[in-house]
Coordinates of C-alpha atoms in Angstrom, one line a residue:
Chain C
X199 CA -31.3 -82.0 -6.4
X200 CA -34.7 -81.8 -5.4
X201 CA -36.6 -79.5 -9.0
X202 CA -36.7 -83.4 -10.2
X203 CA -40.3 -81.5 -11.4
X204 CA -38.6 -79.2 -13.7
X205 CA -35.3 -79.3 -14.2
X206 CA -34.9 -78.5 -17.8
X207 CA -35.2 -74.2 -16.7
X208 CA -31.8 -74.2 -15.3
X209 CA -30.2 -76.1 -17.3
X210 CA -31.7 -74.7 -20.2
X211 CA -30.2 -70.9 -18.5
X212 CA -27.1 -72.8 -18.3
X213 CA -27.0 -73.2 -21.9
X214 CA -28.3 -70.3 -23.2
X215 CA -25.1 -68.7 -21.1
X216 CA -22.8 -70.9 -22.8
X217 CA -24.3 -69.6 -26.4
X218 CA -24.4 -66.4 -25.3
X219 CA -20.5 -65.9 -23.1
X220 CA -19.1 -67.7 -26.7
X221 CA -20.9 -65.4 -29.0
X222 CA -19.5 -61.7 -26.4
X223 CA -15.6 -64.2 -26.5
X224 CA -16.1 -63.7 -30.3
X225 CA -17.2 -60.4 -31.0
X226 CA -14.1 -58.9 -27.8
X227 CA -11.4 -61.5 -29.8
X228 CA -12.9 -59.7 -33.6
X229 CA -12.3 -55.9 -31.3
X230 CA -8.8 -56.7 -30.5
X231 CA -7.3 -55.2 -33.6
X232 CA -8.5 -52.0 -33.0
X233 CA -7.7 -48.9 -30.8
X234 CA -7.7 -51.4 -27.9
X235 CA -4.7 -53.9 -29.3
X236 CA -2.8 -50.8 -30.3
X237 CA -2.7 -49.7 -27.0
X238 CA -2.1 -53.3 -25.6
X239 CA 1.2 -53.8 -27.7
X240 CA 1.9 -49.9 -26.9
X241 CA 1.6 -51.0 -23.2
X242 CA 4.2 -54.6 -23.5
X243 CA 6.0 -52.2 -25.1
X244 CA 6.9 -49.9 -22.7
X245 CA 6.5 -52.5 -20.6
X246 CA 9.7 -54.1 -21.4
X247 CA 11.7 -50.7 -22.3
X248 CA 11.0 -49.7 -18.5
X249 CA 12.3 -53.1 -17.2
X250 CA 14.9 -52.8 -19.4
X251 CA 16.0 -49.0 -17.9
X252 CA 15.3 -49.5 -14.4
X253 CA 17.3 -53.0 -14.3
X254 CA 20.7 -51.3 -16.2
X255 CA 20.1 -48.1 -13.4
X256 CA 20.1 -50.6 -10.6
X257 CA 23.0 -52.2 -11.5
X258 CA 24.8 -48.9 -12.2
X259 CA 23.6 -47.6 -9.6
X260 CA 24.9 -50.5 -7.3
X261 CA 28.3 -50.0 -8.7
X262 CA 28.1 -46.3 -8.1
X263 CA 27.2 -46.8 -4.3
X264 CA 30.3 -49.5 -3.6
X265 CA 32.2 -47.5 -5.2
X266 CA 31.5 -45.0 -3.2
X267 CA 31.8 -47.0 -0.4
X268 CA 35.1 -49.0 -1.2
X269 CA 36.6 -45.4 -3.0
X270 CA 37.6 -48.0 -5.3
X271 CA 37.7 -45.6 -8.7
X272 CA 35.1 -46.6 -11.6
X273 CA 35.8 -50.3 -11.2
X274 CA 32.9 -51.3 -9.7
X275 CA 30.7 -48.4 -11.8
X276 CA 31.8 -50.1 -14.5
X277 CA 31.0 -54.2 -13.6
X278 CA 27.8 -52.8 -12.9
X279 CA 26.5 -51.4 -15.8
X280 CA 27.6 -54.8 -17.5
X281 CA 25.6 -56.6 -14.7
X282 CA 23.0 -54.4 -14.8
X283 CA 22.8 -54.5 -18.8
X284 CA 22.4 -58.4 -18.5
X285 CA 20.1 -58.8 -15.4
X286 CA 18.2 -56.3 -17.6
X287 CA 18.8 -58.7 -21.0
X288 CA 17.3 -61.6 -18.6
X289 CA 14.5 -59.2 -17.3
X290 CA 13.1 -58.5 -21.0
X291 CA 13.7 -62.7 -22.2
X292 CA 11.5 -63.8 -18.2
X293 CA 9.0 -61.2 -19.8
X294 CA 8.5 -62.2 -23.0
X295 CA 8.4 -65.0 -22.0
X296 CA 5.2 -65.2 -19.9
X297 CA 4.2 -62.9 -23.0
X298 CA 4.4 -65.8 -25.7
X299 CA 3.4 -67.9 -23.6
X300 CA -0.6 -66.3 -22.9
X301 CA -0.9 -64.6 -26.3
X302 CA -4.4 -63.3 -25.7
X303 CA -4.3 -64.0 -21.8
X304 CA -3.9 -61.7 -18.9
X305 CA -4.7 -58.0 -20.0
X306 CA -8.2 -57.4 -20.0
X307 CA -7.7 -55.1 -23.3
Chain Y
X75 CA -4.7 -17.3 -15.7
X76 CA -1.0 -17.3 -15.5
X77 CA 1.5 -18.0 -17.7
X78 CA 3.3 -20.4 -16.0
X79 CA -0.8 -22.5 -15.5
X80 CA -0.1 -23.8 -19.6
X81 CA 2.4 -25.7 -19.0
X82 CA 1.4 -29.8 -19.6
X83 CA 3.7 -30.3 -16.7
X84 CA 2.0 -27.5 -14.5
X85 CA -1.0 -29.9 -13.0
X86 CA 1.8 -32.2 -11.3
X87 CA 3.3 -29.7 -9.4
X88 CA 2.4 -30.1 -5.6
X89 CA 1.3 -27.4 -3.4
X90 CA 1.1 -27.1 0.3
X91 CA -2.4 -26.5 2.5
X92 CA -1.6 -26.2 5.0
X93 CA 1.9 -26.2 6.6
X94 CA 3.0 -28.4 9.5
X95 CA 5.9 -29.1 10.7
X96 CA 7.1 -31.9 13.0
X97 CA 10.4 -31.0 13.6
X98 CA 12.9 -30.7 11.1
X99 CA 10.2 -32.7 9.2
X100 CA 8.0 -31.2 6.4
X101 CA 4.6 -33.1 7.0
X102 CA 3.3 -30.5 5.2
X103 CA -0.7 -31.2 4.2
X104 CA -0.8 -30.4 0.6
X105 CA -3.3 -30.7 -2.9
X106 CA -1.5 -34.7 -3.2
X107 CA -2.3 -35.7 0.5
X108 CA -6.3 -34.1 -0.5
X109 CA -5.9 -36.6 -3.1
X110 CA -4.6 -39.5 -1.5
X111 CA -7.6 -39.2 1.3
X112 CA -9.9 -38.7 -1.2
X113 CA -9.4 -41.2 -2.2
X114 CA -9.1 -43.3 0.3
X115 CA -12.6 -41.9 1.9
X116 CA -14.0 -43.1 -1.8
X117 CA -12.5 -46.6 -2.1
X118 CA -14.5 -46.5 2.1
X119 CA -17.0 -45.5 0.8
X120 CA -18.0 -47.1 -2.2
X121 CA -17.1 -50.6 -0.4
X122 CA -19.8 -49.7 3.0
X123 CA -22.2 -48.1 1.0
X124 CA -22.2 -51.0 -1.6
X125 CA -22.3 -53.5 0.8
X126 CA -24.5 -51.5 3.1
X127 CA -27.8 -53.4 1.8
X128 CA -26.1 -56.8 2.1
X129 CA -29.0 -57.8 -0.5
X130 CA -29.6 -61.8 -2.0
X131 CA -29.7 -60.7 -4.7
X132 CA -27.3 -57.8 -5.3
X133 CA -28.5 -54.3 -7.2
X134 CA -25.9 -52.4 -9.3
X135 CA -23.9 -51.1 -6.6
X136 CA -23.7 -54.2 -4.9
X137 CA -22.6 -56.3 -7.6
X138 CA -19.7 -53.6 -8.6
X139 CA -18.3 -54.0 -4.7
X140 CA -19.0 -58.3 -4.9
X141 CA -17.3 -57.9 -8.3
X142 CA -14.0 -56.1 -7.7
X143 CA -13.7 -58.8 -4.6
X144 CA -13.9 -61.7 -6.8
X145 CA -11.6 -60.5 -9.0
X146 CA -9.4 -60.0 -6.8
X147 CA -9.9 -63.5 -4.8
X148 CA -9.6 -64.8 -8.1
X149 CA -6.0 -62.5 -9.2
X150 CA -4.4 -64.0 -5.7
X151 CA -6.4 -67.7 -5.9
X152 CA -4.8 -68.1 -9.6
X153 CA -1.4 -66.3 -9.0
X154 CA -0.5 -67.3 -5.7
X155 CA -2.3 -70.3 -4.4
X156 CA -3.7 -71.1 -1.4
X157 CA -2.1 -69.3 0.9
X158 CA -2.5 -66.1 -0.3
X159 CA -5.6 -66.0 1.3
X160 CA -3.4 -64.2 3.8
X161 CA -2.4 -61.6 2.2
X162 CA -5.4 -61.2 0.0
X163 CA -6.5 -57.8 2.4
X164 CA -3.2 -55.9 1.4
X165 CA -3.6 -57.0 -2.1
X166 CA -6.8 -55.7 -2.4
X167 CA -6.5 -52.8 -0.6
X168 CA -3.4 -51.6 -2.8
X169 CA -5.9 -52.5 -6.1
X170 CA -9.0 -50.1 -4.5
X171 CA -6.2 -47.4 -3.8
X172 CA -4.4 -47.1 -7.2
X173 CA -7.7 -47.7 -9.2
X174 CA -9.4 -44.6 -7.5
X175 CA -5.8 -42.8 -7.4
X176 CA -6.0 -43.2 -11.0
X177 CA -10.2 -42.7 -11.7
X178 CA -9.6 -39.5 -9.9
X179 CA -7.6 -39.0 -11.5
X180 CA -8.8 -38.9 -15.3
X181 CA -11.5 -35.8 -13.7
X182 CA -10.6 -32.2 -15.0
X183 CA -8.6 -30.6 -12.0
X184 CA -7.7 -33.5 -9.9
X185 CA -4.4 -34.3 -8.9
X186 CA -2.7 -37.4 -10.2
X187 CA -1.1 -39.0 -7.0
X188 CA 0.5 -41.7 -9.6
X189 CA 2.2 -39.4 -11.1
X190 CA 4.6 -38.9 -8.7
X191 CA 7.3 -41.5 -8.5
X192 CA 8.0 -41.0 -5.0
X193 CA 4.0 -42.0 -4.0
X194 CA 4.4 -45.5 -6.4
X195 CA 7.9 -46.2 -4.9
X196 CA 6.6 -45.9 -1.8
X197 CA 4.0 -48.6 -3.3
X198 CA 6.6 -50.9 -4.9
X199 CA 8.8 -50.7 -2.1
X200 CA 6.1 -51.4 0.3
X201 CA 5.3 -54.5 -1.5
X202 CA 9.5 -55.4 -1.7
X203 CA 10.2 -55.3 1.8
X204 CA 6.6 -57.4 2.6
X205 CA 7.6 -60.3 0.1
X206 CA 11.2 -60.3 0.9
X207 CA 10.4 -60.4 5.0
X208 CA 7.5 -63.6 4.1
X209 CA 10.3 -65.1 2.0
X210 CA 13.1 -64.9 5.0
X211 CA 10.4 -65.7 7.3
X212 CA 9.0 -69.1 5.5
X213 CA 12.7 -70.4 4.4
X214 CA 14.8 -69.3 6.0
X215 CA 18.7 -68.8 4.7
X216 CA 17.3 -71.3 1.9
X217 CA 15.1 -68.1 0.4
X218 CA 18.2 -66.9 -1.1
X219 CA 18.5 -70.1 -3.5
X220 CA 16.2 -67.8 -5.6
X221 CA 19.7 -65.8 -6.3
X222 CA 20.8 -69.3 -8.2
X223 CA 18.7 -70.7 -10.7
X224 CA 18.6 -74.4 -10.6
X225 CA 21.4 -76.6 -13.0
X226 CA 23.5 -74.0 -12.8
X227 CA 27.2 -75.5 -12.9
X228 CA 28.7 -73.2 -9.6
X229 CA 31.9 -71.9 -11.9
X230 CA 29.3 -69.3 -12.7
X231 CA 27.8 -68.5 -10.2
X232 CA 29.4 -65.6 -8.9
X233 CA 28.5 -64.4 -12.0
X234 CA 25.1 -65.6 -12.9
X235 CA 24.3 -64.5 -8.8
X236 CA 24.8 -60.8 -9.2
X237 CA 23.2 -60.3 -11.9
X238 CA 20.4 -62.3 -10.0
X239 CA 20.8 -59.7 -7.4
X240 CA 20.2 -57.1 -9.8
X241 CA 17.2 -58.2 -11.7
X242 CA 15.6 -58.7 -7.9
X243 CA 16.7 -54.6 -7.0
X244 CA 15.1 -53.8 -10.1
X245 CA 11.7 -55.5 -9.1
X246 CA 10.1 -52.3 -7.3
X247 CA 12.2 -49.5 -9.0
X248 CA 11.0 -51.4 -12.8
X249 CA 6.7 -51.5 -10.6
X250 CA 7.2 -47.9 -9.2
X251 CA 8.5 -46.6 -13.0
X252 CA 5.7 -47.8 -14.3
X253 CA 2.7 -47.4 -12.8
X254 CA 3.9 -43.2 -13.0
X255 CA 5.4 -43.6 -16.5
X256 CA 2.2 -43.9 -17.8
X257 CA -0.1 -42.0 -15.9
X258 CA 2.7 -39.3 -16.9
X259 CA 3.1 -39.6 -19.9
X260 CA -0.7 -39.9 -19.9
X261 CA -1.6 -37.1 -18.8
X262 CA 0.9 -34.9 -19.9
X263 CA -0.4 -36.4 -23.3
X264 CA -3.8 -34.9 -22.5
X265 CA -3.1 -31.7 -21.5
X266 CA -0.6 -31.2 -24.6
X267 CA -3.4 -31.6 -26.7
X268 CA -6.0 -29.7 -25.1
X269 CA -2.9 -26.2 -25.3
X270 CA -3.6 -27.9 -29.6
X271 CA -7.2 -27.8 -29.3
X272 CA -6.9 -23.6 -27.8
X273 CA -4.1 -22.7 -30.2
X274 CA -5.7 -23.8 -33.3
X275 CA -9.4 -22.3 -32.9
X276 CA -12.3 -23.5 -35.1
X277 CA -9.5 -26.3 -36.1
X278 CA -9.3 -27.5 -32.7
X279 CA -11.4 -29.9 -33.9
X280 CA -9.2 -32.6 -35.1
X281 CA -6.9 -32.6 -31.8
X282 CA -10.4 -32.7 -29.8
X283 CA -11.4 -35.9 -31.4
X284 CA -7.8 -37.1 -30.6
X285 CA -8.6 -36.3 -27.0
X286 CA -11.5 -38.5 -26.1
X287 CA -9.8 -41.2 -28.4
X288 CA -7.4 -40.4 -25.2
X289 CA -9.4 -40.3 -22.5
X290 CA -10.7 -43.6 -23.3
X291 CA -6.9 -45.2 -23.7
X292 CA -6.4 -43.1 -19.8
X293 CA -9.3 -45.0 -18.8
X294 CA -7.9 -48.0 -20.3
X295 CA -4.4 -47.6 -18.7
X296 CA -6.0 -46.6 -15.3
X297 CA -7.7 -50.0 -14.6
X298 CA -4.4 -51.7 -16.1
X299 CA -1.8 -50.1 -14.2
X300 CA -3.3 -50.7 -11.0
X301 CA -4.3 -54.5 -12.3
X302 CA -0.9 -55.2 -13.4
X303 CA 0.6 -53.3 -9.9
X304 CA -1.7 -56.0 -8.3
X305 CA -0.3 -58.8 -10.4
X306 CA 3.0 -57.8 -10.5
X307 CA 2.5 -58.6 -7.0
X308 CA 0.8 -61.3 -6.8
X309 CA 3.8 -63.4 -8.7
X310 CA 6.0 -61.7 -6.5
X311 CA 4.5 -63.0 -3.2
X312 CA 3.6 -66.3 -5.1
X313 CA 7.5 -66.6 -6.2
X314 CA 8.7 -65.8 -2.0
X315 CA 6.1 -68.9 -0.8
X316 CA 6.6 -71.4 -3.3
X317 CA 10.5 -70.9 -5.0
X318 CA 10.8 -71.6 -8.4

């Protein structure tokens, strides 16, 4: 505030920084088509698969535990399987929604 | 080297170094424990030595420390908001520990702590219990409205509530599985390609090149998985603090 004598240096620096950042951002966007993008889409695929499988496993496991506890034959396991599959699909849907919302954002890869 | 050492999976074997028996519990000091201690010690050294000078204009090391602090601080602020400040120490410790476990594992002949699902599941279980307790203390019984999405007809509740409960319980499982699967798959792949190099002799240059590329990818994954674990922790905390 008090430095009215020579304000330009900081302003100028700010401008140059912004310009440099733009160039850098462009470069990184270009890079996205290479190995990094490959790794990223692989990561996304793994993430969705894990989401589906783990949720299904939790559903089946819950059904199995309840079956043992209530001694109710295979029925709760079957119910758990279907509920788990539904919950897994729901989770995959939710995760993919967030992926669509922020395609470039998020993972710095 | 004995023959079993050639298996790409032998790198994940846990060996007892100092047998300790407490009651009926086997609390032996294993090679996994060594690398966990190493990770914790290197986090401590990295942070305390990096900040030892407390320079106004940070040097390289100090800016690295400041960068990691700010990175997590921003992550917590962006994803949890103001109330998340209280959880910053926990989130920061979690991130640094996982990151250093992953990073140390990149050095040849080391042990990959995070390639054991019991380790990653312990992390995930801590996060899960913490998030659930935070939600319960903050909202009381109202916390359970998390299991019934807004605007759902009450007739569908018997179907949707179990689905939501399963999907909530699946969080720690998928959290643990993701870290474990990525690290295990990556390190196994490196070993497999390493085996190719030996088997192919002179033509082994080709898999050697692949290893170089894979190593870059593994370095990325080491950081990315620590980051993903942390950001999901933040998202879950946010869910518990602000229901819907």
